[in-house]
Tab-separated table of C-alpha atoms and ligand atoms in Angstrom:
chain	number	residue	atom	x	y	z
A	5	MET	CA	-9.620	-21.058	2.275
A	6	GLY	CA	-8.514	-18.302	4.641
A	7	LYS	CA	-8.099	-14.773	5.921
A	8	ALA	CA	-5.666	-12.016	4.963
A	9	LEU	CA	-4.867	-8.848	6.872
A	10	ILE	CA	-4.012	-6.119	4.336
A	11	ILE	CA	-2.082	-3.188	5.826
A	12	GLY	CA	-2.228	0.080	3.870
A	13	CYS	CA	-5.012	1.490	1.730
A	14	GLY	CA	-3.226	3.521	-0.951
A	15	GLY	CA	-2.887	3.089	-4.714
A	16	VAL	CA	-1.412	-0.427	-4.698
A	17	ALA	CA	-3.573	-1.714	-1.831
A	18	GLY	CA	-6.681	-0.646	-3.789
A	19	VAL	CA	-5.744	-3.162	-6.491
A	20	VAL	CA	-4.757	-5.861	-3.978
A	21	ILE	CA	-8.159	-5.523	-2.310
A	22	HIS	CA	-10.060	-5.767	-5.632
A	23	LYS	CA	-8.012	-8.790	-6.690
A	24	CYS	CA	-8.487	-10.612	-3.361
A	25	CYS	CA	-12.226	-10.007	-3.731
A	26	GLN	CA	-12.137	-11.541	-7.244
A	27	ASN	CA	-10.393	-14.583	-5.731
A	28	SER	CA	-12.830	-15.380	-2.914
A	29	ASP	CA	-12.065	-19.124	-2.921
A	30	VAL	CA	-8.646	-18.264	-1.493
A	31	PHE	CA	-9.419	-14.944	0.222
A	32	GLU	CA	-12.646	-15.826	2.041
A	33	GLU	CA	-12.137	-12.929	4.426
A	34	ILE	CA	-9.955	-9.838	4.365
A	35	MET	CA	-9.344	-7.075	6.847
A	36	ILE	CA	-8.186	-3.722	5.449
A	37	ALA	CA	-6.261	-1.782	8.089
A	38	SER	CA	-4.521	1.531	7.593
A	39	ARG	CA	-3.735	4.826	9.242
A	40	THR	CA	-6.773	6.533	7.690
A	41	LYS	CA	-9.730	4.211	8.359
A	42	SER	CA	-12.127	6.248	6.205
A	43	LYS	CA	-10.190	5.130	3.086
A	44	CYS	CA	-10.623	1.471	4.162
A	45	ASP	CA	-14.347	2.006	4.803
A	46	ALA	CA	-14.839	3.668	1.403
A	47	ILE	CA	-13.379	0.714	-0.491
A	48	LYS	CA	-15.316	-1.772	1.672
A	49	GLU	CA	-18.521	0.099	0.861
A	50	LYS	CA	-17.726	-0.042	-2.857
A	51	LEU	CA	-17.007	-3.794	-2.847
A	52	ASP	CA	-19.515	-5.160	-0.314
A	53	GLY	CA	-22.236	-7.059	-2.146
A	54	THR	CA	-20.098	-7.517	-5.286
A	55	THR	CA	-17.978	-10.350	-3.840
A	56	PRO	CA	-18.395	-13.334	-1.527
A	57	THR	CA	-15.225	-12.179	0.325
A	58	LYS	CA	-16.146	-10.850	3.777
A	59	ILE	CA	-14.498	-7.463	4.355
A	60	ARG	CA	-13.690	-5.835	7.680
A	61	THR	CA	-11.781	-2.621	8.311
A	62	ALA	CA	-9.669	-1.223	11.140
A	63	LYS	CA	-7.440	1.687	12.001
A	64	VAL	CA	-3.834	0.773	12.703
A	65	ASP	CA	-0.533	2.561	13.008
A	66	ALA	CA	1.858	0.011	11.559
A	67	ASP	CA	4.823	1.756	13.199
A	68	ASN	CA	3.382	0.624	16.524
A	69	LEU	CA	4.168	-3.007	17.378
A	70	ASP	CA	1.603	-3.304	20.178
A	71	GLU	CA	-1.219	-1.956	18.003
A	72	LEU	CA	-0.289	-4.367	15.233
A	73	CYS	CA	-0.125	-7.356	17.590
A	74	ALA	CA	-3.487	-6.504	19.157
A	75	LEU	CA	-5.067	-6.388	15.691
A	76	ILE	CA	-3.423	-9.636	14.511
A	77	ASP	CA	-4.341	-11.466	17.743
A	78	GLU	CA	-7.945	-10.347	17.430
A	79	TYR	CA	-8.384	-11.061	13.667
A	80	LYS	CA	-6.143	-14.171	13.467
A	81	PRO	CA	-5.222	-13.909	9.762
A	82	ASP	CA	-3.350	-16.606	7.816
A	83	ILE	CA	-1.117	-13.935	6.309
A	84	VAL	CA	-0.257	-10.276	6.837
A	85	MET	CA	0.106	-8.394	3.538
A	86	ASN	CA	2.236	-5.288	3.998
A	87	ILE	CA	1.010	-2.891	1.324
A	88	ALA	CA	1.898	0.200	3.377
A	89	LEU	CA	5.372	1.694	2.942
A	90	PRO	CA	8.879	0.197	3.196
A	91	TYR	CA	9.301	2.173	6.446
A	92	GLN	CA	6.935	-0.289	8.154
A	93	ASP	CA	8.571	-3.545	6.933
A	94	LEU	CA	10.549	-4.376	10.074
A	95	THR	CA	7.795	-3.535	12.562
A	96	ILE	CA	5.289	-5.644	10.643
A	97	MET	CA	7.795	-8.525	10.421
A	98	ASP	CA	8.310	-8.256	14.195
A	99	ALA	CA	4.543	-8.391	14.722
A	100	CYS	CA	4.237	-11.469	12.483
A	101	LEU	CA	6.946	-13.248	14.461
A	102	LYS	CA	5.350	-12.319	17.770
A	103	CYS	CA	1.890	-13.475	16.666
A	104	GLY	CA	2.971	-16.518	14.595
A	105	VAL	CA	1.724	-15.516	11.138
A	106	ASN	CA	3.219	-15.464	7.602
A	107	TYR	CA	4.342	-12.135	6.091
A	108	MET	CA	4.653	-10.615	2.619
A	109	ASP	CA	5.491	-7.185	1.147
A	110	THR	CA	6.236	-5.414	-2.147
A	111	ALA	CA	9.345	-3.338	-1.361
A	112	ASN	CA	12.418	-3.799	0.806
A	113	TYR	CA	13.076	-1.905	4.009
A	114	GLU	CA	14.259	1.656	4.080
A	115	PRO	CA	14.155	4.046	7.012
A	116	GLU	CA	11.945	7.099	7.097
A	117	ASP	CA	14.636	9.090	8.878
A	118	THR	CA	17.908	8.703	6.985
A	119	ASP	CA	19.632	11.006	9.505
A	120	ASP	CA	19.066	8.555	12.369
A	121	PRO	CA	22.663	8.070	13.620
A	122	GLU	CA	22.180	4.392	14.530
A	123	TRP	CA	20.844	3.546	11.047
A	124	ARG	CA	23.393	5.843	9.368
A	125	ALA	CA	26.390	4.058	10.936
A	126	ILE	CA	25.200	0.679	9.596
A	127	TYR	CA	24.343	2.246	6.219
A	128	GLU	CA	27.763	3.827	5.803
A	129	LYS	CA	29.494	0.549	6.660
A	130	ARG	CA	27.320	-1.232	4.067
A	131	CYS	CA	28.086	1.407	1.407
A	132	LYS	CA	31.805	0.776	1.884
A	133	GLU	CA	31.523	-3.014	2.002
A	134	GLU	CA	28.985	-3.530	-0.790
A	135	GLY	CA	29.735	-0.558	-3.052
A	136	PHE	CA	26.244	0.925	-3.585
A	137	THR	CA	24.752	3.888	-1.763
A	138	ALA	CA	20.956	3.485	-2.205
A	139	TYR	CA	19.067	3.943	1.066
A	140	PHE	CA	17.357	0.566	0.673
A	141	ASP	CA	18.899	-2.903	0.734
A	142	TYR	CA	17.939	-6.419	1.768
A	143	SER	CA	20.331	-6.809	4.702
A	144	TRP	CA	17.766	-5.587	7.255
A	145	GLN	CA	15.143	-8.136	6.264
A	146	TRP	CA	17.560	-10.977	5.513
A	147	ALA	CA	18.673	-10.589	9.137
A	148	TYR	CA	15.252	-12.059	10.103
A	149	LYS	CA	15.923	-15.342	8.256
A	150	GLU	CA	16.810	-17.435	11.281
A	151	LYS	CA	13.961	-16.044	13.375
A	152	PHE	CA	11.392	-16.945	10.699
A	153	GLU	CA	12.971	-20.392	10.233
A	154	LYS	CA	12.825	-21.086	13.968
A	155	ALA	CA	9.210	-19.915	14.129
A	156	GLY	CA	8.281	-22.129	11.134
A	157	LEU	CA	6.969	-19.043	9.307
A	158	THR	CA	7.489	-17.676	5.797
A	159	ALA	CA	8.303	-14.086	4.856
A	160	LEU	CA	7.971	-13.395	1.135
A	161	LEU	CA	9.799	-10.193	0.198
A	162	GLY	CA	9.047	-7.971	-2.775
A	163	SER	CA	6.093	-9.585	-4.535
A	164	GLY	CA	5.168	-6.636	-6.764
A	165	PHE	CA	6.198	-6.345	-10.413
A	166	ASP	CA	9.740	-5.115	-10.002
A	167	PRO	CA	10.741	-6.463	-7.552
A	168	GLY	CA	8.521	-9.519	-7.843
A	169	VAL	CA	7.393	-10.661	-11.280
A	170	THR	CA	10.822	-9.804	-12.744
A	171	GLN	CA	12.341	-12.366	-10.357
A	172	ALA	CA	9.717	-14.970	-11.277
A	173	TYR	CA	10.754	-14.381	-14.921
A	174	CYS	CA	14.389	-14.999	-13.910
A	175	ALA	CA	13.512	-18.204	-12.028
A	176	TYR	CA	11.425	-19.351	-15.011
A	177	ALA	CA	14.270	-18.634	-17.455
A	178	GLN	CA	16.678	-20.500	-15.190
A	179	LYS	CA	14.322	-23.493	-14.860
A	180	HIS	CA	13.027	-23.807	-18.434
A	181	LEU	CA	15.008	-21.758	-20.943
A	182	PHE	CA	18.719	-21.718	-20.037
A	183	ASP	CA	21.443	-23.991	-18.678
A	184	GLN	CA	23.413	-20.855	-17.823
A	185	ILE	CA	22.187	-17.258	-17.617
A	186	ASP	CA	25.047	-14.830	-18.364
A	187	THR	CA	23.306	-11.441	-18.339
A	188	ILE	CA	19.951	-10.024	-17.242
A	189	ASP	CA	18.624	-6.605	-18.291
A	190	ILE	CA	15.416	-5.639	-16.504
A	191	LEU	CA	13.509	-3.042	-18.549
A	192	ASP	CA	10.679	-1.079	-16.926
A	193	CYS	CA	8.834	1.023	-19.465
A	194	ASN	CA	5.844	3.165	-18.630
A	195	GLY	CA	4.431	4.575	-21.842
A	196	GLY	CA	1.456	6.044	-19.976
A	197	ASP	CA	0.452	9.705	-19.960
A	198	HIS	CA	-1.567	11.216	-17.068
A	199	GLY	CA	-1.591	14.742	-18.494
A	200	TYR	CA	0.156	16.378	-15.502
A	201	PRO	CA	3.531	18.080	-16.093
A	202	PHE	CA	4.870	16.154	-13.083
A	203	ALA	CA	3.446	13.328	-10.950
A	204	THR	CA	4.734	9.993	-9.688
A	205	ASN	CA	2.961	6.701	-10.350
A	206	PHE	CA	3.437	5.379	-6.854
A	207	ASN	CA	4.208	6.894	-3.472
A	208	PRO	CA	6.143	10.093	-4.396
A	209	GLU	CA	8.538	9.947	-1.465
A	210	ILE	CA	9.643	6.372	-2.173
A	211	ASN	CA	9.646	6.935	-5.941
A	212	LEU	CA	11.744	10.117	-5.887
A	213	ARG	CA	14.238	8.681	-3.419
A	214	GLU	CA	14.725	5.699	-5.746
A	215	VAL	CA	15.040	7.687	-8.934
A	216	SER	CA	17.306	10.458	-7.664
A	217	ALA	CA	19.823	8.009	-6.111
A	218	PRO	CA	23.039	7.049	-7.944
A	219	GLY	CA	22.540	4.171	-10.390
A	220	SER	CA	24.348	0.879	-10.022
A	221	TYR	CA	24.625	-2.517	-11.615
A	222	TRP	CA	26.171	-5.875	-10.835
A	223	GLU	CA	29.116	-7.011	-12.938
A	224	ASN	CA	31.583	-9.842	-12.471
A	225	GLY	CA	30.880	-10.301	-8.779
A	226	HIS	CA	30.687	-6.685	-7.620
A	227	TRP	CA	28.657	-3.465	-7.801
A	228	VAL	CA	29.498	-0.675	-10.209
A	229	GLU	CA	28.006	2.658	-9.108
A	230	ILE	CA	27.432	5.573	-11.497
A	231	PRO	CA	26.047	9.126	-11.064
A	232	ALA	CA	22.229	9.280	-11.214
A	233	MET	CA	20.832	9.134	-14.783
A	234	SER	CA	24.297	8.989	-16.357
A	235	ILE	CA	23.678	5.843	-18.456
A	236	LYS	CA	20.950	6.339	-21.044
A	237	ARG	CA	19.737	3.990	-23.765
A	238	GLU	CA	16.880	4.063	-26.254
A	239	TYR	CA	14.710	0.985	-26.743
A	240	ASP	CA	11.793	0.151	-29.027
A	241	PHE	CA	9.204	-1.461	-26.716
A	242	ASP	CA	6.514	-3.745	-28.092
A	243	GLN	CA	3.140	-1.911	-28.156
A	244	VAL	CA	4.702	1.267	-26.690
A	245	GLY	CA	7.399	2.336	-29.167
A	246	HIS	CA	10.731	4.132	-28.756
A	247	LYS	CA	11.546	5.395	-25.259
A	248	ASP	CA	14.600	6.760	-23.479
A	249	MET	CA	15.562	4.663	-20.483
A	250	TYR	CA	18.108	5.195	-17.715
A	251	LEU	CA	20.111	2.804	-15.576
A	252	LEU	CA	18.953	2.808	-11.928
A	253	HIS	CA	19.867	0.899	-8.800
A	254	HIS	CA	17.071	-1.560	-8.030
A	255	GLU	CA	16.599	-3.966	-5.156
A	256	GLU	CA	16.083	-7.198	-7.078
A	257	ILE	CA	19.608	-6.934	-8.529
A	258	GLU	CA	20.895	-7.632	-5.012
A	259	SER	CA	18.973	-10.881	-4.515
A	260	LEU	CA	19.331	-12.087	-8.128
A	261	ALA	CA	23.118	-11.706	-7.894
A	262	LYS	CA	22.991	-14.230	-5.030
A	263	ASN	CA	20.368	-16.567	-6.457
A	264	ILE	CA	21.149	-16.887	-10.192
A	265	PRO	CA	24.328	-18.981	-10.238
A	266	GLY	CA	27.147	-17.693	-12.431
A	267	VAL	CA	25.313	-14.569	-13.649
A	268	GLN	CA	27.891	-12.072	-14.942
A	269	ARG	CA	25.904	-8.856	-15.233
A	270	ILE	CA	22.522	-7.570	-14.031
A	271	ARG	CA	21.232	-4.111	-14.946
A	272	PHE	CA	17.931	-2.289	-14.424
A	273	PHE	CA	16.601	0.400	-16.773
A	274	MET	CA	13.518	2.591	-16.352
A	275	THR	CA	11.988	4.913	-18.930
A	276	PHE	CA	11.507	8.611	-18.140
A	277	GLY	CA	10.233	11.484	-20.248
A	278	GLN	CA	12.141	14.758	-20.429
A	279	SER	CA	9.466	16.650	-18.461
A	280	TYR	CA	9.781	14.266	-15.499
A	281	LEU	CA	13.575	14.547	-15.481
A	282	THR	CA	13.606	18.345	-15.774
A	283	HIS	CA	11.129	18.714	-12.899
A	284	MET	CA	13.007	16.218	-10.747
A	285	LYS	CA	16.378	17.908	-11.328
A	286	CYS	CA	14.919	21.306	-10.480
A	287	LEU	CA	13.257	19.987	-7.302
A	288	GLU	CA	16.505	18.300	-6.313
A	289	ASN	CA	18.545	21.445	-6.980
A	290	VAL	CA	16.347	23.548	-4.716
A	291	GLY	CA	16.417	20.953	-1.930
A	292	MET	CA	12.827	19.686	-2.233
A	293	LEU	CA	13.917	16.004	-2.364
A	294	SER	CA	15.756	16.267	0.949
A	295	THR	CA	14.740	13.937	3.787
A	296	THR	CA	16.375	16.178	6.392
A	297	PRO	CA	13.864	18.308	8.372
A	298	VAL	CA	14.076	22.108	8.017
A	299	GLU	CA	12.610	24.748	10.306
A	300	PHE	CA	9.787	26.744	8.652
A	301	GLU	CA	7.838	29.363	10.629
A	302	GLY	CA	8.270	27.449	13.842
A	303	HIS	CA	7.506	24.020	12.333
A	304	GLN	CA	9.826	21.189	11.405
A	305	ILE	CA	9.158	20.229	7.771
A	306	VAL	CA	10.689	17.354	5.796
A	307	PRO	CA	10.971	18.823	2.269
A	308	ILE	CA	10.158	15.587	0.392
A	309	GLN	CA	7.098	15.000	2.613
A	310	PHE	CA	5.877	18.536	1.930
A	311	LEU	CA	6.396	17.932	-1.793
A	312	LYS	CA	4.319	14.729	-1.505
A	313	ALA	CA	1.453	16.806	-0.124
A	314	LEU	CA	1.602	19.076	-3.203
A	315	LEU	CA	1.839	16.357	-5.862
A	316	PRO	CA	-1.183	14.447	-7.222
A	317	ASP	CA	-2.027	11.350	-5.154
A	318	PRO	CA	-0.990	8.374	-7.371
A	319	ALA	CA	-4.274	6.668	-6.414
A	320	THR	CA	-6.142	9.435	-8.315
A	321	LEU	CA	-4.227	9.075	-11.608
A	322	GLY	CA	-6.352	6.148	-12.845
A	323	PRO	CA	-9.054	8.023	-14.773
A	324	ARG	CA	-6.502	10.344	-16.460
A	325	THR	CA	-3.848	7.844	-17.539
A	326	LYS	CA	-3.748	6.360	-21.024
A	327	GLY	CA	-1.125	4.244	-22.775
A	328	LYS	CA	0.651	1.032	-21.837
A	329	THR	CA	3.422	-0.329	-19.661
A	330	ASN	CA	5.896	-2.928	-20.877
A	331	ILE	CA	8.046	-4.512	-18.167
A	332	GLY	CA	10.297	-7.524	-18.557
A	333	CYS	CA	13.722	-9.151	-18.553
A	334	ILE	CA	16.134	-9.766	-21.424
A	335	PHE	CA	18.386	-12.757	-20.848
A	336	THR	CA	21.532	-13.916	-22.607
A	337	GLY	CA	23.171	-17.244	-21.858
A	338	LYS	CA	23.546	-20.810	-23.034
A	339	LYS	CA	21.286	-23.771	-23.688
A	340	ASP	CA	22.621	-27.181	-24.813
A	341	GLY	CA	26.020	-25.620	-25.474
A	342	LYS	CA	24.631	-22.898	-27.779
A	343	GLU	CA	24.311	-19.138	-27.229
A	344	LYS	CA	20.703	-18.133	-26.539
A	345	THR	CA	18.663	-14.994	-25.833
A	346	ALA	CA	15.131	-14.528	-24.509
A	347	TYR	CA	12.914	-11.621	-23.468
A	348	ILE	CA	10.026	-12.328	-21.100
A	349	TYR	CA	7.655	-9.393	-20.637
A	350	ASN	CA	4.147	-8.191	-19.910
A	351	VAL	CA	2.264	-5.362	-21.592
A	352	CYS	CA	-0.430	-3.728	-19.486
A	353	ASP	CA	-2.942	-1.093	-20.571
A	354	HIS	CA	-3.669	1.783	-18.166
A	355	LYS	CA	-7.259	2.259	-19.342
A	356	ALA	CA	-8.065	-1.481	-19.147
A	357	CYS	CA	-6.779	-1.517	-15.530
A	358	TYR	CA	-8.952	1.465	-14.720
A	359	ARG	CA	-12.028	-0.208	-16.196
A	360	GLU	CA	-11.366	-3.368	-14.176
A	361	VAL	CA	-10.327	-2.080	-10.762
A	362	GLY	CA	-10.338	1.738	-10.925
A	363	SER	CA	-6.521	2.117	-10.914
A	364	GLN	CA	-3.712	2.941	-13.327
A	365	ALA	CA	-1.337	0.215	-14.524
A	366	ILE	CA	1.535	0.908	-12.095
A	367	SER	CA	-0.678	0.132	-9.104
A	368	TYR	CA	-2.227	-2.765	-11.057
A	369	THR	CA	1.072	-4.371	-12.044
A	370	THR	CA	2.140	-4.201	-8.373
A	371	GLY	CA	-1.154	-5.192	-6.758
A	372	VAL	CA	-1.863	-8.292	-8.853
A	373	PRO	CA	1.473	-10.001	-7.986
A	374	ALA	CA	1.008	-9.019	-4.340
A	375	MET	CA	-2.287	-10.923	-4.314
A	376	ILE	CA	-0.627	-13.845	-6.152
A	377	GLY	CA	2.300	-13.957	-3.712
A	378	ALA	CA	-0.110	-14.104	-0.773
A	379	MET	CA	-2.104	-16.793	-2.590
A	380	MET	CA	1.071	-18.888	-3.059
A	381	LEU	CA	1.619	-18.910	0.719
A	382	MET	CA	-2.042	-19.345	1.662
A	383	THR	CA	-2.527	-22.330	-0.661
A	384	GLY	CA	0.774	-23.909	0.430
A	385	ARG	CA	2.106	-23.869	-3.169
A	386	TRP	CA	5.083	-21.985	-1.750
A	387	ASN	CA	5.839	-23.333	1.646
A	388	LYS	CA	9.184	-23.149	3.418
A	389	PRO	CA	10.129	-21.392	6.621
A	390	GLY	CA	12.505	-18.437	6.403
A	391	VAL	CA	12.823	-15.131	4.539
A	392	PHE	CA	12.775	-15.374	0.744
A	393	THR	CA	12.561	-13.342	-2.445
A	394	VAL	CA	10.365	-14.495	-5.339
A	395	GLU	CA	13.095	-16.213	-7.392
A	396	GLU	CA	13.785	-18.619	-4.514
A	397	PHE	CA	10.477	-20.426	-5.108
A	398	ASP	CA	9.175	-22.608	-7.958
A	399	PRO	CA	8.130	-20.047	-10.617
A	400	ASP	CA	5.580	-22.289	-12.358
A	401	PRO	CA	2.454	-21.751	-10.213
A	402	TYR	CA	3.198	-18.013	-9.954
A	403	MET	CA	3.693	-17.671	-13.734
A	404	GLU	CA	0.465	-19.600	-14.326
A	405	ALA	CA	-1.359	-17.306	-11.903
A	406	LEU	CA	-0.014	-14.181	-13.685
A	407	ASN	CA	-1.705	-15.382	-16.884
A	408	LYS	CA	-4.930	-16.109	-15.047
A	409	TRP	CA	-5.173	-12.957	-12.916
A	410	GLY	CA	-4.485	-10.190	-15.424
A	411	LEU	CA	-0.752	-9.988	-16.191
A	412	PRO	CA	-0.186	-12.405	-19.105
A	413	TRP	CA	3.439	-12.705	-20.225
A	414	GLN	CA	5.082	-13.543	-23.507
A	415	ILE	CA	8.492	-14.642	-24.685
A	416	ASN	CA	10.466	-13.190	-27.585
A	417	ASP	CA	13.321	-15.573	-28.512
A	418	ASN	CA	15.150	-13.035	-30.627
A	419	PRO	CA	15.006	-9.658	-28.847
A	420	VAL	CA	17.080	-6.598	-29.672
A	421	LEU	CA	19.720	-6.509	-26.927
A	422	VAL	CA	20.673	-3.410	-24.926
A	423	ASP	CA	24.343	-2.436	-25.516
B	501	NDP	P1	0.523	5.034	-1.094
B	501	NDP	O1	1.286	6.155	-0.499
B	501	NDP	O2	-0.517	5.285	-2.130
B	501	NDP	O3	-0.169	4.164	0.064
B	501	NDP	C1	0.489	3.808	1.248
B	501	NDP	C2	-0.557	3.405	2.258
B	501	NDP	O4	0.105	2.980	3.444
B	501	NDP	C3	-1.502	4.540	2.636
B	501	NDP	O5	-2.805	4.033	2.717
B	501	NDP	C4	-1.008	4.961	4.016
B	501	NDP	O6	-2.001	5.424	4.881
B	501	NDP	C5	-0.518	3.621	4.547
B	501	NDP	N1	0.432	3.834	5.630
B	501	NDP	C6	1.555	4.590	5.621
B	501	NDP	N2	2.127	4.585	6.825
B	501	NDP	C7	1.362	3.796	7.610
B	501	NDP	C8	1.418	3.409	8.968
B	501	NDP	N3	2.399	3.828	9.776
B	501	NDP	N4	0.440	2.600	9.451
B	501	NDP	C9	-0.573	2.164	8.649
B	501	NDP	N5	-0.672	2.509	7.352
B	501	NDP	C10	0.280	3.317	6.844
B	501	NDP	O7	1.639	4.015	-1.659
B	501	NDP	P2	1.480	2.988	-2.880
B	501	NDP	O8	0.201	2.260	-2.730
B	501	NDP	O9	1.814	3.710	-4.116
B	501	NDP	O10	2.693	1.988	-2.564
B	501	NDP	C11	2.549	0.946	-1.613
B	501	NDP	C12	3.820	0.114	-1.588
B	501	NDP	O11	4.029	-0.499	-2.853
B	501	NDP	C13	5.100	0.919	-1.285
B	501	NDP	O12	5.875	0.197	-0.384
B	501	NDP	C14	5.793	0.979	-2.636
B	501	NDP	O13	7.188	1.093	-2.498
B	501	NDP	C15	5.407	-0.380	-3.196
B	501	NDP	N6	5.542	-0.487	-4.659
B	501	NDP	C16	6.142	-1.603	-5.162
B	501	NDP	C17	6.274	-1.768	-6.524
B	501	NDP	C18	6.814	-3.042	-7.078
B	501	NDP	O14	6.713	-3.254	-8.314
B	501	NDP	N7	7.375	-3.932	-6.298
B	501	NDP	C19	5.835	-0.735	-7.482
B	501	NDP	C20	5.115	0.360	-6.848
B	501	NDP	C21	5.007	0.481	-5.479
B	501	NDP	P3	-2.618	6.911	4.754
B	501	NDP	O15	-3.512	6.817	3.565
B	501	NDP	O16	-3.337	7.153	6.002
B	501	NDP	O17	-1.449	7.830	4.514
């Protein structure tokens, strides 16, 4: 059917690449392009001969618009899959517009340098107007809507698990299960154990920024912000068991608040073990999570980037991780005039992911929906010009593809609710 340019070759991209190669009818050719070309070559070498998909590799700095455009013009892909970092979102969107090609990613834009005065002024205005202080928000990418519409191109934002699949669950609930959704609780449980006292399951810099930020939720038309980790609940997750979970700010709350009509409250909870929280608090207290450069023996060092260099690479956690993830959405609302609840969720096994594609379940649960999102655009199942999040499209083909490509979901009509 076509060609995809995959940018990035880290933990999540490894899964995307395997999944595209399993789906050669759609992904006839892929190009893997990243900063470190040797990583792209290593995965090509592993997969060549096991798949009909033709694989090429390239070196690219996705912060450099000219380099990106030269690569896109030469390869002529049908879609650019941004599986690098949120820092690159805007540059890659610019390149797609310039070269006339569809775009997708798995996380919304945030700047690498949060001290940049130009960015900071806009950020501080947004904090005041919107009422949440996370470094990431959709405004930067939504600002591209008109440009993509005019160019007749589609940008699909956040097609990972959360964001991504969680929004497909919401669109599915809205379409098939409810006349009115009143509340949504997104629960992200990782019951996996990698045996390290402290490691992150995806890019440490992005992960620790997200988790150490104040939490917030949407209620009755506005944001409520709370100190980080100050709302804790315990939940008994199917196939995982009892876990402590904490309310976090998360990007899909922002788009769901706009796209699920009449929703009164949206919250996001993630599970953390005590060891993770103790390490994170200590690192935060000593300044290791800071994004502001410090001078060290004549060098400028960004503490969180230095910490990333010390922590295990998430792409190497696969062989060590055992246990399961359970991620889903609990809905309350009304159907045919009666109160109704539903819980749509997926359970994913770390070891099974490793056997299939050599990765742990966090990369797997992100990489599979990234492949599916790209497939939706490449096959024309999702086809409208502009900038969209997952819940703005018909959920049915996406939900069907989740069952087919490794992330089957189930519905519990009588879940325990979170108070
Ligand atoms: P990794 O750090 O493992 O990989 C990032 C990759 O991007 C690396 O290969 C890196 O190259 C490459 N890269 C970074 N900067 C550039 C650049 N300027 N030009 C070209 N390539 C670059 O991250 P993950 O795989 O863990 O995460 C990937 C994305 O997935 C992130 O945006 C993350 O936020 C998102 N994510 C989304 C989730 C969801 O459910 N929606 C869940 C988990 C992650 P190099 O190897 O040379 O450093």
